[in-house]
PDB file of C-alpha atoms in Angstrom:
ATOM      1  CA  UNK A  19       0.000   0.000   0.000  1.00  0.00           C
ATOM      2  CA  UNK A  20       1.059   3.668  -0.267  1.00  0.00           C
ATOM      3  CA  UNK A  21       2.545   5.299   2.585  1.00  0.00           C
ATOM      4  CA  UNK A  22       0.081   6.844   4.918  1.00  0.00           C
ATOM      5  CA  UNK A  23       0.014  10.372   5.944  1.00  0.00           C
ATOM      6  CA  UNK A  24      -2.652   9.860   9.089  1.00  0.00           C
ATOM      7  CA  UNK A  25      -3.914   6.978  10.509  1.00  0.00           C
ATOM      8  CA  UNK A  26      -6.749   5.965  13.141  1.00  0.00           C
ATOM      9  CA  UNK A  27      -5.404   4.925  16.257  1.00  0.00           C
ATOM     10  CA  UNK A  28      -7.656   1.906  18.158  1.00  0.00           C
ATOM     11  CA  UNK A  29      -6.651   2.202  21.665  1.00  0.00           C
ATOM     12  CA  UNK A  30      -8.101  -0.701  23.581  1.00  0.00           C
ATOM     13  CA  UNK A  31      -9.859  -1.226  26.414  1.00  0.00           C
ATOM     14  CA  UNK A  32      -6.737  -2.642  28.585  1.00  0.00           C
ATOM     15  CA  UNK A  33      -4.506  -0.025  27.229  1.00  0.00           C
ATOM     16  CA  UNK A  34      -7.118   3.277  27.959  1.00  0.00           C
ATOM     17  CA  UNK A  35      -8.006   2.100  31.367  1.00  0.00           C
ATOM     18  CA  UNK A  36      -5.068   0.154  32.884  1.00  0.00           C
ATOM     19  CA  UNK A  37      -1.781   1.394  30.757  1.00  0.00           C
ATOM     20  CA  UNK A  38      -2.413   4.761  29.079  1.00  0.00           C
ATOM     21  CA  UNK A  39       0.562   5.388  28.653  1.00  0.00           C
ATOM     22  CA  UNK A  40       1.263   3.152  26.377  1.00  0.00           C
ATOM     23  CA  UNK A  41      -1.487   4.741  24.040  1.00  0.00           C
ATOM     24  CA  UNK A  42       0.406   7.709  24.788  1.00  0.00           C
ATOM     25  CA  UNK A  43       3.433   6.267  23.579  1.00  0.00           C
ATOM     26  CA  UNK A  44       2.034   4.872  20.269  1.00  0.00           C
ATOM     27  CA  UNK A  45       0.513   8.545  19.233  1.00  0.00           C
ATOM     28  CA  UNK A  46       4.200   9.777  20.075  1.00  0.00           C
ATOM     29  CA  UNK A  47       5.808   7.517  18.256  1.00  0.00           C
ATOM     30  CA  UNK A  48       3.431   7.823  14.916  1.00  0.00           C
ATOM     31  CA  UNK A  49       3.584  11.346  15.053  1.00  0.00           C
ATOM     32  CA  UNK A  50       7.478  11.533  15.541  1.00  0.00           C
ATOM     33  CA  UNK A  51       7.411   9.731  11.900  1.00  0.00           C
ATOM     34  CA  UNK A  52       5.171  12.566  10.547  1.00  0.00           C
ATOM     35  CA  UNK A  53       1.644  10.832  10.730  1.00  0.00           C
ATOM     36  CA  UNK A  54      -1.436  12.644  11.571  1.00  0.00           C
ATOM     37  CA  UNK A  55      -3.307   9.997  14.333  1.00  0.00           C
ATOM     38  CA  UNK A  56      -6.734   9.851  14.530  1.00  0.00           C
ATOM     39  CA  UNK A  57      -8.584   8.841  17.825  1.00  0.00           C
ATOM     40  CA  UNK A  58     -12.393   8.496  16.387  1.00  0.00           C
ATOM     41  CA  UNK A  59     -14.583   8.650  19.157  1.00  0.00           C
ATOM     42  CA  UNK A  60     -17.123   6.114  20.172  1.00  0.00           C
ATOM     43  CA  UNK A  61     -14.749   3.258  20.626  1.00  0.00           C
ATOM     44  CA  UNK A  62     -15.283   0.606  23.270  1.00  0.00           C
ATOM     45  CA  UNK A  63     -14.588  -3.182  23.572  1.00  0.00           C
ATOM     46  CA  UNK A  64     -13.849  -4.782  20.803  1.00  0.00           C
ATOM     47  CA  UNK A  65     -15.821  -7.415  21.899  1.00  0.00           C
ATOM     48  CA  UNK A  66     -13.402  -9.790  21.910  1.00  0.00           C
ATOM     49  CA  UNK A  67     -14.291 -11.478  25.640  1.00  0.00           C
ATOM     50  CA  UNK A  68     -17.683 -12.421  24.615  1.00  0.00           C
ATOM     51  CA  UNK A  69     -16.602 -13.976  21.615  1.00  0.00           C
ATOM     52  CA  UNK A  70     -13.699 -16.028  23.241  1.00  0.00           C
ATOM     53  CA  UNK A  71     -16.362 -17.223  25.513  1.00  0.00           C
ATOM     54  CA  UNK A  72     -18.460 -18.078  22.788  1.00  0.00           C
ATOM     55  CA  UNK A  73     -21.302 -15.556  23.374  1.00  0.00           C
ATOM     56  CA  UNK A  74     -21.611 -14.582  19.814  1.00  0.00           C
ATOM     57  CA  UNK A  75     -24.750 -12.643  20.176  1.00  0.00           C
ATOM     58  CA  UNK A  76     -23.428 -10.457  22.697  1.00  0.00           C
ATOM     59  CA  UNK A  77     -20.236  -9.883  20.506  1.00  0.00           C
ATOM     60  CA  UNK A  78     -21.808  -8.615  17.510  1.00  0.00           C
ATOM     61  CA  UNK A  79     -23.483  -5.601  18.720  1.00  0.00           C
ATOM     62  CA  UNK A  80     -19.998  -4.777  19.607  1.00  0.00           C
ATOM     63  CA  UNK A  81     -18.331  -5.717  16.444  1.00  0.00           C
ATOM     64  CA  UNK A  82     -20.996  -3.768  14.665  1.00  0.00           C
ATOM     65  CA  UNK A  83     -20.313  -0.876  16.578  1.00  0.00           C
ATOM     66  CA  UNK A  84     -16.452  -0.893  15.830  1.00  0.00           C
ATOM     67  CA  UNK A  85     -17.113  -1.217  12.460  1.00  0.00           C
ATOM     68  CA  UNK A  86     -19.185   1.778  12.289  1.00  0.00           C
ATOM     69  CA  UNK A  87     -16.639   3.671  14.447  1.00  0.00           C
ATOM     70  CA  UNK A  88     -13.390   3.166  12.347  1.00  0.00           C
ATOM     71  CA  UNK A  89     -15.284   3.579   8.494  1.00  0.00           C
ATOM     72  CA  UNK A  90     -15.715   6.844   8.955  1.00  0.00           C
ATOM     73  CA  UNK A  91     -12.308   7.255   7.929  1.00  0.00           C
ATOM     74  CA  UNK A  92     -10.605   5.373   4.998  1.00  0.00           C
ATOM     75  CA  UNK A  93      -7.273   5.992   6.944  1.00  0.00           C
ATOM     76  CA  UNK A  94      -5.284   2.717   8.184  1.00  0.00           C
ATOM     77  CA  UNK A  95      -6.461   1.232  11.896  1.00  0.00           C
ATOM     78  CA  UNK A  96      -2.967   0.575  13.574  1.00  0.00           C
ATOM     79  CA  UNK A  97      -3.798  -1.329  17.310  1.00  0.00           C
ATOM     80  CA  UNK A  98      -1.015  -1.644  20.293  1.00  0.00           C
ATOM     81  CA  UNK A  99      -2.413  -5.277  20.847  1.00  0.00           C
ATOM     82  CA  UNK A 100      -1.943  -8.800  19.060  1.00  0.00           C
ATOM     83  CA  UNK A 101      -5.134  -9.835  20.248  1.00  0.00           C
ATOM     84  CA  UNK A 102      -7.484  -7.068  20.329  1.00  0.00           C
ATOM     85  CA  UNK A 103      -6.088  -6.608  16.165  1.00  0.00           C
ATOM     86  CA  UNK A 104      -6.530 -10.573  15.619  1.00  0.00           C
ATOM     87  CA  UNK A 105     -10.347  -9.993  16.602  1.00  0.00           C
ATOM     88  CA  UNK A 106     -10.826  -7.198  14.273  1.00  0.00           C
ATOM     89  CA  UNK A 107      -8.693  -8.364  11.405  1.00  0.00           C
ATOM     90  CA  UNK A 108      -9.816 -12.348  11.307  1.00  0.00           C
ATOM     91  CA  UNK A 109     -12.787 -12.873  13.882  1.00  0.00           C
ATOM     92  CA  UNK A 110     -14.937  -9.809  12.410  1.00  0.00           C
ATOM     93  CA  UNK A 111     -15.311 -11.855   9.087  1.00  0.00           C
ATOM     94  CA  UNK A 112     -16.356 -14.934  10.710  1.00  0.00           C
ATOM     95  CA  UNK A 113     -18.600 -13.520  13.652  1.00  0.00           C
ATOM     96  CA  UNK A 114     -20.685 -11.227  10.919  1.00  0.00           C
ATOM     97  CA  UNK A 115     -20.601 -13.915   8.267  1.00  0.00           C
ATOM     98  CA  UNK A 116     -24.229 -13.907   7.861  1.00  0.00           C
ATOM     99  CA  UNK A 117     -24.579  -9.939   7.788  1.00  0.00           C
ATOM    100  CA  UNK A 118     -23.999  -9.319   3.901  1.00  0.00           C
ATOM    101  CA  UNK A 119     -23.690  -5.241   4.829  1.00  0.00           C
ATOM    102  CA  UNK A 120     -21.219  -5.953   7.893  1.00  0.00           C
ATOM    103  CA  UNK A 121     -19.512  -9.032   6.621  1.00  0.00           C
ATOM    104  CA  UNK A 122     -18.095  -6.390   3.935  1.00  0.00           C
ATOM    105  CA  UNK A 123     -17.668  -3.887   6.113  1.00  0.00           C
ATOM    106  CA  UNK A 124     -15.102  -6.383   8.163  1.00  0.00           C
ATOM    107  CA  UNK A 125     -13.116  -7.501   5.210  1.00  0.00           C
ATOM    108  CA  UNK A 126     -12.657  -4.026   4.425  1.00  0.00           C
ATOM    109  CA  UNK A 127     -11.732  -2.771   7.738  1.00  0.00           C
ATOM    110  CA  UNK A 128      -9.762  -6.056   8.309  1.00  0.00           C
ATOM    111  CA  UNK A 129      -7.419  -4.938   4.973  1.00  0.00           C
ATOM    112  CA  UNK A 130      -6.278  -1.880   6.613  1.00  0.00           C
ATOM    113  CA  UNK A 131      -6.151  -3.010  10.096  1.00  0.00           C
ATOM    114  CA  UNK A 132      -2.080  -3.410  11.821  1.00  0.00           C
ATOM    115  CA  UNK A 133      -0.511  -4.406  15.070  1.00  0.00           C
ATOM    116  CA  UNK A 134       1.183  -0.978  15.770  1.00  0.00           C
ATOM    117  CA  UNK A 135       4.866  -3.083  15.108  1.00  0.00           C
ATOM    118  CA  UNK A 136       3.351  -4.577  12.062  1.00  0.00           C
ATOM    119  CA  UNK A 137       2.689  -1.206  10.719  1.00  0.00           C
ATOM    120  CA  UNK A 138       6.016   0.448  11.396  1.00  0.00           C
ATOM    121  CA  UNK A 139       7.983  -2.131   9.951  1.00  0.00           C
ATOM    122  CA  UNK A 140       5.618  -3.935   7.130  1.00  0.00           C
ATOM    123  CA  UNK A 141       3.777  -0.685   6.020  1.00  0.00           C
ATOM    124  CA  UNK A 142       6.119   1.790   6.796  1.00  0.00           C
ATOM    125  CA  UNK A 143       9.398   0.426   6.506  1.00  0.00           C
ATOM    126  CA  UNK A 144      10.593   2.028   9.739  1.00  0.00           C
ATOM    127  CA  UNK A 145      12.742  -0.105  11.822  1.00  0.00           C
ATOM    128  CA  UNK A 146      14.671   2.388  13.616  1.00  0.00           C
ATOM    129  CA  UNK A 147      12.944   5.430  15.241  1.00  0.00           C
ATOM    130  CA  UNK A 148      15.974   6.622  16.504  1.00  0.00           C
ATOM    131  CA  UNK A 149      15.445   5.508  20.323  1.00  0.00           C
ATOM    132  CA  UNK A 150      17.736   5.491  22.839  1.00  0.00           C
ATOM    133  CA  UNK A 151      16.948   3.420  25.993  1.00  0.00           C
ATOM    134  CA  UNK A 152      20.047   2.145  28.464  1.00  0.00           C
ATOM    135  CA  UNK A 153      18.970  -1.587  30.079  1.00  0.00           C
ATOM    136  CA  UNK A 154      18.787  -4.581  29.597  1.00  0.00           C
ATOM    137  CA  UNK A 155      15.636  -6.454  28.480  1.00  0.00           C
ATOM    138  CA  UNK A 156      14.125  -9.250  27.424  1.00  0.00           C
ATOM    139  CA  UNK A 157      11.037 -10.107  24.968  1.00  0.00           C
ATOM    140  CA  UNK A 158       8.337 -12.119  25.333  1.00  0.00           C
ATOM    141  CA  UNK A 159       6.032 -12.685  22.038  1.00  0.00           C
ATOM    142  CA  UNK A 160       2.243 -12.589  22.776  1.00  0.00           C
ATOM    143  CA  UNK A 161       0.182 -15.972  21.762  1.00  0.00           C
ATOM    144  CA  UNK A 162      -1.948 -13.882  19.369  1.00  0.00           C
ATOM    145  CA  UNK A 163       0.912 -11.607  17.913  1.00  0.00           C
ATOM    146  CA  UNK A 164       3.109 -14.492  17.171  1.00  0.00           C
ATOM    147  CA  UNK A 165       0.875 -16.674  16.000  1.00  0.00           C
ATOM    148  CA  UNK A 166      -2.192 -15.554  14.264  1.00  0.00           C
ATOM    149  CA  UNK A 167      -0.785 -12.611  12.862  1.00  0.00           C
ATOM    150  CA  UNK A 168       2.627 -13.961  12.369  1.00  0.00           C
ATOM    151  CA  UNK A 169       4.471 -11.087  13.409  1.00  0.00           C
ATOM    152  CA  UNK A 170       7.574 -12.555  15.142  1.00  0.00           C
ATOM    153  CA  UNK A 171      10.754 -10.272  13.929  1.00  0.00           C
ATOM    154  CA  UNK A 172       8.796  -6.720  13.690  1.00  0.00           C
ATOM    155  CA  UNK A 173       9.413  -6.159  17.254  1.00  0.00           C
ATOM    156  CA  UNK A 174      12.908  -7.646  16.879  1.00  0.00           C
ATOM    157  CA  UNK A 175      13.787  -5.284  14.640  1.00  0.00           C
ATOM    158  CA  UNK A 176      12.769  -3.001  16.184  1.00  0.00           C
ATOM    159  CA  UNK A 177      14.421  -3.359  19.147  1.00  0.00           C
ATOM    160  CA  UNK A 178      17.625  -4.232  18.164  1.00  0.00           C
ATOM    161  CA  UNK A 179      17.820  -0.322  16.878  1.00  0.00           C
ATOM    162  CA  UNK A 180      17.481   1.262  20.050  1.00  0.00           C
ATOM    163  CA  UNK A 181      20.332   2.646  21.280  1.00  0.00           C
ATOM    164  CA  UNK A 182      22.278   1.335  24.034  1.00  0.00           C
ATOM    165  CA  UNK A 183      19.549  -1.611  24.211  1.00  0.00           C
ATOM    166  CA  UNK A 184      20.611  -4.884  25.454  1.00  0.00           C
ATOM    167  CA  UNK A 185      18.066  -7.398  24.413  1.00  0.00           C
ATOM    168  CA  UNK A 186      18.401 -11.006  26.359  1.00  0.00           C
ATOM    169  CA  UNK A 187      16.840 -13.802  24.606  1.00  0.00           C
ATOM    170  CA  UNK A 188      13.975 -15.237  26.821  1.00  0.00           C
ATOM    171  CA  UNK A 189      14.004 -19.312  27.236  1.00  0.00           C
ATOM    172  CA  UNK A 190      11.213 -20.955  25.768  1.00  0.00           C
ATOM    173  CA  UNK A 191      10.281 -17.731  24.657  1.00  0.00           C
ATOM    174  CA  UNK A 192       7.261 -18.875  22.743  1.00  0.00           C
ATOM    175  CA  UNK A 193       5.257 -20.466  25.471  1.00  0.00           C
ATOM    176  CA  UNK A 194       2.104 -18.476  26.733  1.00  0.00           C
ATOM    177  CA  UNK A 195       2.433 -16.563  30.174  1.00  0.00           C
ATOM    178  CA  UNK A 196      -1.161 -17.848  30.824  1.00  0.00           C
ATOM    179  CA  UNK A 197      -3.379 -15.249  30.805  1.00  0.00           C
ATOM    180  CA  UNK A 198      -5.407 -15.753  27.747  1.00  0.00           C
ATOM    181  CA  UNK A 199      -8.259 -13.571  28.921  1.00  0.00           C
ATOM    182  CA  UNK A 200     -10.810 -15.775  30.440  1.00  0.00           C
ATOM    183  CA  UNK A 201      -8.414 -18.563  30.542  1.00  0.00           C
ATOM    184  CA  UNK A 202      -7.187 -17.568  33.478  1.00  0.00           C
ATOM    185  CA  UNK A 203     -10.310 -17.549  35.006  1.00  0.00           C
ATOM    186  CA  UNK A 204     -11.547 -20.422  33.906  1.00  0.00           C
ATOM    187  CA  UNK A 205      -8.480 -22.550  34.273  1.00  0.00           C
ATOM    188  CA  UNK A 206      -7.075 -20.723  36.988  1.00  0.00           C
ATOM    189  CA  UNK A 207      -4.553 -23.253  38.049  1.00  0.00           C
ATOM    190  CA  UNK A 208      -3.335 -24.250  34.874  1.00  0.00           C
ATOM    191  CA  UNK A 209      -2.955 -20.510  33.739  1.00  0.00           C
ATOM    192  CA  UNK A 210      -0.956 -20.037  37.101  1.00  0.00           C
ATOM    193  CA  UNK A 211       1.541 -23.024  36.236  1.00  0.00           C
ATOM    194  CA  UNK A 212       2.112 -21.186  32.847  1.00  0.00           C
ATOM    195  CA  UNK A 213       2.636 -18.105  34.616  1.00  0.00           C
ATOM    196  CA  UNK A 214       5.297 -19.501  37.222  1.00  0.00           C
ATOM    197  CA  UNK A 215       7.169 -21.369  33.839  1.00  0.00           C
ATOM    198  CA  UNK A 216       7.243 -17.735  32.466  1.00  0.00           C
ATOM    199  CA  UNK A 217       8.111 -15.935  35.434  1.00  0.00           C
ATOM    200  CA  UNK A 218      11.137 -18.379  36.125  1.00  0.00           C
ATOM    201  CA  UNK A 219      12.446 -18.004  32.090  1.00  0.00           C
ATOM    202  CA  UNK A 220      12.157 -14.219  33.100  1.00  0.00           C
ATOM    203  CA  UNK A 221      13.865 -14.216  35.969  1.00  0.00           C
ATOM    204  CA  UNK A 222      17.055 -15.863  34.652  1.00  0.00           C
ATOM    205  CA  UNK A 223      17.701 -13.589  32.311  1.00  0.00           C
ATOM    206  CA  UNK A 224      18.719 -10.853  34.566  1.00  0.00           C
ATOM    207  CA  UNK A 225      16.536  -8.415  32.550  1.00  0.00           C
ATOM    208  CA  UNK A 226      15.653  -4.994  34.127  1.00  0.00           C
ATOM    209  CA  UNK A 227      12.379  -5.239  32.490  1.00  0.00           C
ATOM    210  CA  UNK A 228      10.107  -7.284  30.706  1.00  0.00           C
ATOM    211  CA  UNK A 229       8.911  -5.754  26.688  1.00  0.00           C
ATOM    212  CA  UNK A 230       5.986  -7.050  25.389  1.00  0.00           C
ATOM    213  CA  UNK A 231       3.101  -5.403  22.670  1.00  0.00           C
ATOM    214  CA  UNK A 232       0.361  -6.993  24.547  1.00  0.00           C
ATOM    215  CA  UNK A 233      -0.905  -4.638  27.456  1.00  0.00           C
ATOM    216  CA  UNK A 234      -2.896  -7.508  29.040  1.00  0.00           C
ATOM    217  CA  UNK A 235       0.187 -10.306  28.900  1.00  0.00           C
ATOM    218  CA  UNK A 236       2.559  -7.472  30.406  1.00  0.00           C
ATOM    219  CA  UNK A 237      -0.103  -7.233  33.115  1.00  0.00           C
ATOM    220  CA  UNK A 238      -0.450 -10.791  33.999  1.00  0.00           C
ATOM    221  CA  UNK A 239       3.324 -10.916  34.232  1.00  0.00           C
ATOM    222  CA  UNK A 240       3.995  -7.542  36.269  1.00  0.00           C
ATOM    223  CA  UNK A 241       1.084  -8.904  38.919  1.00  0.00           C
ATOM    224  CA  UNK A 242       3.423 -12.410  39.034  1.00  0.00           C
ATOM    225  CA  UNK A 243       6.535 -10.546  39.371  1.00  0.00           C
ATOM    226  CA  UNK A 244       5.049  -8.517  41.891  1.00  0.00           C
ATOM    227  CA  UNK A 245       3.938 -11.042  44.007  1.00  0.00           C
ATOM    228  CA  UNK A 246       7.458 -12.711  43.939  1.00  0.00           C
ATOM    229  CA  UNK A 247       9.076  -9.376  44.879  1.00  0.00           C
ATOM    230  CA  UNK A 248      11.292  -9.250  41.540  1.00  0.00           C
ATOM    231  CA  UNK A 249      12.258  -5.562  40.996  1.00  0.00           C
ATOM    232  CA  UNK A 250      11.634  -6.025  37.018  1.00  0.00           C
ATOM    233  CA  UNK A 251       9.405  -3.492  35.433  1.00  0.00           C
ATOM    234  CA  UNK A 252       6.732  -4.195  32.606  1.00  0.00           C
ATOM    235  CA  UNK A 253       6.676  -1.918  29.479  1.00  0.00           C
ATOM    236  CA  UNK A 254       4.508  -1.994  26.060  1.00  0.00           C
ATOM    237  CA  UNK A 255       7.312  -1.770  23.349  1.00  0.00           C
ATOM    238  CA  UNK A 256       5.779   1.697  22.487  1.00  0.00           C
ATOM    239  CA  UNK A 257       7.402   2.606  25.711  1.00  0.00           C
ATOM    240  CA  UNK A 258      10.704   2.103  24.851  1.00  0.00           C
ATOM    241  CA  UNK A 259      10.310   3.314  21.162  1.00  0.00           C
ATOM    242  CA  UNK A 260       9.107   6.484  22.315  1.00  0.00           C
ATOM    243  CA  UNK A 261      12.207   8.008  23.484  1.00  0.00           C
ATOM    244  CA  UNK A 262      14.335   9.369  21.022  1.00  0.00           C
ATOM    245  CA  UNK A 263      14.014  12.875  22.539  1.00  0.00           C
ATOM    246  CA  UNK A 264      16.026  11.158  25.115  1.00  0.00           C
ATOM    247  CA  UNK A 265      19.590  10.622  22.701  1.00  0.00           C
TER     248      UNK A 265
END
């Protein structure tokens, strides 16, 4: 696609209400590169929950509603969150399959919908914003992120450019922290097993802080670490992009 000169910004319901600054971060970061971002009001839940727990009827309204919300512009949607973009970009399609007007609707919002790395890197072509962050730091790759929308080396890349960065590989870097939304309800003491597994692979590395684009894994993590007493912060990788005023 052609470059972009503005863009709608999705925020999230995790990311609004429990990590702002990480929305905060994203807008920085977009604008830094010269975009225009877009917040179009009116947004709530995706609606993602319901679906995941298989109350489809309750999920529509909601997916309905999104789609209204981000066609009134034709500008990309660029989300800081694997899963909340996964919903929108795959789940739309198949939850409003049966809605000729709205099952078009998705596939067209779903063609111009990107994880906020994704877009940097894939539609951009931006893998160094010219941060500057000194630490050391480790990565863990969200369950939806890495495998539903495939982005794996986006963040890598991204990463690897910041200045005075120290990235430590994670072990067993791919295995889920065990949140999974209502997963970790429902399955409380399997999700907490996961956790532990995570927390330990952490925890080895030595990292200062844990960087993640998935607001709601970072929190599951930062409430384990927290409970072990490990002095190891939590940040959205839009937090540690958003710094070049800092070199």
């Amino acid at each position: 696609m052609t470059k972009p000169d503005k863009v709608q910004l999705f925020v999230t319901c995790i990311v609004e209400t429990l990590r702002p600054q990480a929305g905060l971060a994203v807008v920085s970061v977009l604008e830094a590169l010269g975009l225009e971002v877009i917040v179009p009001e009116g947004q709530t839940c995706c609606g993602q929950p319901a679906f995941n727990g298989g109350l489809w009827d309750e999920a529509r309204p909601l997916a309905r509603h999104t789609l209204d919300v981000l066609s009134q512009s034709d500008a990309p949607i660029v989300v800081p969150s694997g899963s909340c973009t996964d919903m929108i970009k795959h789940h739309y399609v198949e939850l409003l399959a049966d809605d000729p007007v709205y099952a078009q609707r998705a596939r067209d919002i779903a063609a111009r919908t990107y994880e906020f790395t994704q877009f940097l890197v894939d539609v951009l072509g931006v893998t160094d914003v010219k941060a500057h962050f000194a630490g050391k730091v480790t990565y863990h790759p969200s369950c939806h992120l890495l495998r539903n929308l495939s982005v794996q080396q986006q963040p890598r890349e991204l990463l690897k450019n910041v200045r005075d960065l120290e990235v430590i590989d994670l072990p067993n870097a791919t295995e889920c922290c065990g949140f999974g939304g209502l997963f970790a309800i429902k399955m409380g003491d399997i999700s907490s097993a996961m956790l532990q597994r995570k927390l330990d692979a952490i925890v080895s590395t030595g990292a200062q802080a844990v960087i993640g684009c998935d607001v709601s894994c970072l929190l599951n993590i930062s409430g384990g670490l927290h409970r072990r007493g490990a002095k190891i912060e939590t940040k959205h990788i839009a937090e540690i992009l958003d710094t070049a005023d800092q070199s």
